[in-house]
Coordinates of C-alpha atoms in Angstrom, one line a residue:
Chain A
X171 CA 0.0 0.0 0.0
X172 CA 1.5 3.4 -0.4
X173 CA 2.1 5.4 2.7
X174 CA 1.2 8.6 3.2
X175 CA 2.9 10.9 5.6
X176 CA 1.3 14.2 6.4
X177 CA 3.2 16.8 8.7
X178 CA 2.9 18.9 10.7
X179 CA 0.4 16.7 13.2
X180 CA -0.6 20.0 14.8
X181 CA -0.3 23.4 13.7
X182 CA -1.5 26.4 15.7
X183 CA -1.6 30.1 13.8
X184 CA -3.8 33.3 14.3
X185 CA -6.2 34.5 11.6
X186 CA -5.0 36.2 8.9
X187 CA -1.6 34.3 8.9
X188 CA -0.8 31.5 5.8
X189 CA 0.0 28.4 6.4
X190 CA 1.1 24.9 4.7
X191 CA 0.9 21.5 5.3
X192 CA 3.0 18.8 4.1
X193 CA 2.1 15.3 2.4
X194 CA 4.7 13.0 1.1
X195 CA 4.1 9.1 -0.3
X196 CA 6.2 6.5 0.1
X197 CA 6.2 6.2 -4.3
X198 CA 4.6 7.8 -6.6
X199 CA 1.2 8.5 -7.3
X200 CA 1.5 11.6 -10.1
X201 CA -1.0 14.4 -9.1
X202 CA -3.7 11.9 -7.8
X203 CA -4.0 13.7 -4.5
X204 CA -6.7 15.0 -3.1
X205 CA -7.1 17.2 0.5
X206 CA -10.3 16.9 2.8
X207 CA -11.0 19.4 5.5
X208 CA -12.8 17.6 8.7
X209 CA -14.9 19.6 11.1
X210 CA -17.2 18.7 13.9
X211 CA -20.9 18.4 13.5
X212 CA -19.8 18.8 9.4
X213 CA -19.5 15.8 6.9
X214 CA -15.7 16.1 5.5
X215 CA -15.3 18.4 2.9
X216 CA -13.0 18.0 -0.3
X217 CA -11.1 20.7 -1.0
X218 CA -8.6 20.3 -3.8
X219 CA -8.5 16.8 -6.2
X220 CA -5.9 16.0 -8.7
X221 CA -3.0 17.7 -6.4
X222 CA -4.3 21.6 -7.3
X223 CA -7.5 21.8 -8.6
X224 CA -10.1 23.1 -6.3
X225 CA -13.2 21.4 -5.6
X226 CA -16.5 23.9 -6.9
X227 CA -16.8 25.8 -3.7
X228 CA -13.3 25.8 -2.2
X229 CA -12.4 29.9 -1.3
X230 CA -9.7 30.7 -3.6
X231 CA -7.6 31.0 -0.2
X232 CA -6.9 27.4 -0.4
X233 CA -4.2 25.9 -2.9
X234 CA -2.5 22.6 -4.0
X235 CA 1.0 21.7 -5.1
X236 CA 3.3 18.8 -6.3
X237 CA 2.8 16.1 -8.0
X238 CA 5.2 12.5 -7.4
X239 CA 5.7 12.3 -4.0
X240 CA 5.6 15.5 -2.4
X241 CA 2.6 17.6 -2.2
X242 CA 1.6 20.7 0.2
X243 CA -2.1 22.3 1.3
X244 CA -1.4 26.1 1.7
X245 CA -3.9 28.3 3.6
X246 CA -3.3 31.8 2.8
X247 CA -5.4 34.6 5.1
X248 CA -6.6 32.1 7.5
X249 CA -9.9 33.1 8.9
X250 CA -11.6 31.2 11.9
X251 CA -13.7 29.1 9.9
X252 CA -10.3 27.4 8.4
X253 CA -9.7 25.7 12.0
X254 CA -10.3 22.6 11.5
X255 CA -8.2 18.7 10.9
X256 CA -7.1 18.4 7.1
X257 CA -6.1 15.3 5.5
X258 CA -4.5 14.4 2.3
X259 CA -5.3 11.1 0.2
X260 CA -3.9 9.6 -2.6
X261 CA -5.9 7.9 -5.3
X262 CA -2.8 6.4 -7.6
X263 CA -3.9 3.0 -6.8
X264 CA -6.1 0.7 -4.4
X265 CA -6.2 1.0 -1.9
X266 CA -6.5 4.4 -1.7
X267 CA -4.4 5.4 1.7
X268 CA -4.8 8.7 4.3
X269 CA -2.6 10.6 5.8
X270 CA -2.7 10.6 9.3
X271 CA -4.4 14.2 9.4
X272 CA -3.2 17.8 10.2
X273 CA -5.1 19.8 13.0
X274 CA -4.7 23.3 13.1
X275 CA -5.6 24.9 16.0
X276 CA -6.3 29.0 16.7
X277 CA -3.2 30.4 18.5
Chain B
X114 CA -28.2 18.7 -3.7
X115 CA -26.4 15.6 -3.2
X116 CA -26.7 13.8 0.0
X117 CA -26.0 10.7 1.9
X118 CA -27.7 10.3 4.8
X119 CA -26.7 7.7 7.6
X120 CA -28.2 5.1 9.8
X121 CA -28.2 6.4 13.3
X122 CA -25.1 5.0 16.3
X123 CA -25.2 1.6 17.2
X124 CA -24.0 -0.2 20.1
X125 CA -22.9 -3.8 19.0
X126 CA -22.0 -7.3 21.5
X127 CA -19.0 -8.9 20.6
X128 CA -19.2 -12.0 18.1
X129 CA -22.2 -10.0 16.9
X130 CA -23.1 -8.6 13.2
X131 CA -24.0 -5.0 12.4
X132 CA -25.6 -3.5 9.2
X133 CA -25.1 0.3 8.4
X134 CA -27.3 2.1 5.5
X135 CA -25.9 4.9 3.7
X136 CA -29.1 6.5 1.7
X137 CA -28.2 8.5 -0.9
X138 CA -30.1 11.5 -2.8
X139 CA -29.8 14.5 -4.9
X140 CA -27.8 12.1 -8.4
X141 CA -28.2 9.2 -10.2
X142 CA -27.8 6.7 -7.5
X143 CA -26.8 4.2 -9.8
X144 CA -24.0 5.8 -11.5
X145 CA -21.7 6.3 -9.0
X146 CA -19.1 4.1 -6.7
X147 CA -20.0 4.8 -3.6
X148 CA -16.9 3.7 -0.8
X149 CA -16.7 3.2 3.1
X150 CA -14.2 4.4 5.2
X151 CA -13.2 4.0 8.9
X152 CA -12.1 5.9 11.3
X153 CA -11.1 4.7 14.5
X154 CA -11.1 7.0 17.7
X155 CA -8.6 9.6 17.0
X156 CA -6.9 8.2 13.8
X157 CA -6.8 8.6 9.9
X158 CA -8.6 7.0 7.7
X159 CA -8.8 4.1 6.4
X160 CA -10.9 2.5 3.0
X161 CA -12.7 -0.6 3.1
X162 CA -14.5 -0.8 0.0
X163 CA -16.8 0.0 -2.6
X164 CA -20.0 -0.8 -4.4
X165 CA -21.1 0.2 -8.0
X166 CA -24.9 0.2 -7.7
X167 CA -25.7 -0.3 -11.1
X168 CA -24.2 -3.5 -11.5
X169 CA -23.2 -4.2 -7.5
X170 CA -19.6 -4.7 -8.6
X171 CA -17.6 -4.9 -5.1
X172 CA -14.1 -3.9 -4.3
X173 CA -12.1 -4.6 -1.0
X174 CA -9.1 -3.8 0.5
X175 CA -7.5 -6.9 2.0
X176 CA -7.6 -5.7 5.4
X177 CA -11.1 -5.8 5.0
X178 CA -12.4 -8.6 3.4
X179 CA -12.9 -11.1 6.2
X180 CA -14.5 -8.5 7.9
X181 CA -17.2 -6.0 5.4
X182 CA -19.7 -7.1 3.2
X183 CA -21.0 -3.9 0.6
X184 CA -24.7 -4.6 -1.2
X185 CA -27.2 -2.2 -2.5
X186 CA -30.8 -1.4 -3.0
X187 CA -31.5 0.5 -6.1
X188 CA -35.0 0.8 -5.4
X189 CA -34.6 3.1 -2.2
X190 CA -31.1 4.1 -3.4
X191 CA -29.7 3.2 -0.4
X192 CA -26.1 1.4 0.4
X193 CA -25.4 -1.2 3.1
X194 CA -22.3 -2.7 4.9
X195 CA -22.3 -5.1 6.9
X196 CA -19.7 -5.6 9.5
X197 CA -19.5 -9.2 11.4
X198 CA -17.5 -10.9 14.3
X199 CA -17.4 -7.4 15.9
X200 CA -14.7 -6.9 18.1
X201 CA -13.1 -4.0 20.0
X202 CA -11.0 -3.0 16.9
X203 CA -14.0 -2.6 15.4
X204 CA -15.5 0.4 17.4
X205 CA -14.8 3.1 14.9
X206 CA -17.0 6.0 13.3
X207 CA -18.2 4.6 9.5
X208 CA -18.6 6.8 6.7
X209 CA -20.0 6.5 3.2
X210 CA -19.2 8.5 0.0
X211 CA -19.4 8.9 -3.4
X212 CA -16.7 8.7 -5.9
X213 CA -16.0 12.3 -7.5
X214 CA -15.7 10.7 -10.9
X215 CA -18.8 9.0 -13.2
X216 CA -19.0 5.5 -13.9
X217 CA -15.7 4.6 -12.6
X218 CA -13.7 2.0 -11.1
X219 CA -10.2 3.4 -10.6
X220 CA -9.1 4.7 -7.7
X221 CA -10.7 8.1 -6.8
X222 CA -11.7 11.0 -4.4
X223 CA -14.1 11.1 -2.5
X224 CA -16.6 14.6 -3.8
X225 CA -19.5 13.6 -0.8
X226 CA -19.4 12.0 2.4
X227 CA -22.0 11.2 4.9
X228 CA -22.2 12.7 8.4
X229 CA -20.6 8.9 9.6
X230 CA -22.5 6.4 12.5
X231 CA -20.2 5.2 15.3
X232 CA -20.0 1.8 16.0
X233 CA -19.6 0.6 19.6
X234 CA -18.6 -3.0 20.8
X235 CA -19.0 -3.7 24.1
X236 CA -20.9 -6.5 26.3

């Protein structure tokens, strides 16, 4: 199965800061990447497929990047509805594999 | 607007069988994978399967096999998977969702989700 390691595991920043989080897999799986945004009381949200292209009704504050084995979420102008756990997910091959999920907290 | 709409929590005996709905509305039902994932208490994610409705095609992840069984009702567009021989590793929160991509069977995202059901095993 291919790995997927996301990091940071915790991230705490104030609104109005950016911020980015990592994914690498353990080979490579092109652009098929996608990055989910969890929130409580919410069903998860996709935000960006295909390692950059954002999902009709992502704010254009979110963007994608990479393609092989490194890919990064960055959050630019965070605002207070951004707090939340985000998780990256490759779709290369089956099984399709998680990261073990981000949480960025409000400083 | 698409939605899939979950069976409520359910608190499970050991050695016991559960069955989860998923019902789904809002798209062609048929035309779409729809997958399950787990998450256990404070963990990733982690896929078990998927179903296509129109022809009830079923994939697994190995981990899994043993372990889920994926069917469908077209006729109330609604999803099931049943989980058997529960045991502690099991207790996890379930979700369904739908493949982003029409028709297919490669590997994909996941555009919808459900709200998930937690699954409890305990005496």
């Amino acid at each position: 199965d291919v790995q997927m390691t996301q990091s940071p595991s915790y991230l705490a920043a104030s609104p109005g800061e950016s911020v980015s989080i990592s994914c690498k897999a353990s080979k490579s799986i092109s652009n098929n990447l996608a990055w989910y945004q969890e929130k409580p009381g919410k069903t998860n949200k996709l935000l960006i497929h295909s390692g950059s292209t954002l999902q009709s009704g992502t704010p254009s504050r979110f963007s994608g990047g990479g393609s092989g084995t490194d890919f990064t979420l960055t959050i630019r102008s965070l605002e207070f509805e951004d707090f939340a756990v985000y998780y990256c997910q490759q779709y290369n091959e089956y099984p399709p594999t998680f990261g073990a999920g981000t949480k960025l907290e409000l400083k | 607007q698409v939605n899939l709409l979950q069976s409520g929590a359910a608190l499970v005996k050991p050695g016991a069988s559960v069955k989860l709905s998923c019902k789904a509305s809002g798209y062609p039902f048929s035309d779409y994978y729809i997958h399950w994932v787990k998450q256990s208490h404070g963990k990733s994610l982690e896929w078990i399967g998927s179903i296509f409705p129109n022809s009830a095609y079923t994939k697994y992840n190995e981990n899994f096999k043993n372990k889920a069984t994926l069917t469908v009702d077209k006729s109330t567009n609604t999803a099931y998977m049943d989980l058997s021989r529960m045991t502690s590793e099991d207790s996890a929160t379930y979700y369904c969702s739908r493949c982003g991509y029409y028709y297919s069977g490669f590997p994909c995202y996941f555009d919808f989700w459900g709200q998930g059901v937690m699954v409890t095993v305990s005496p």
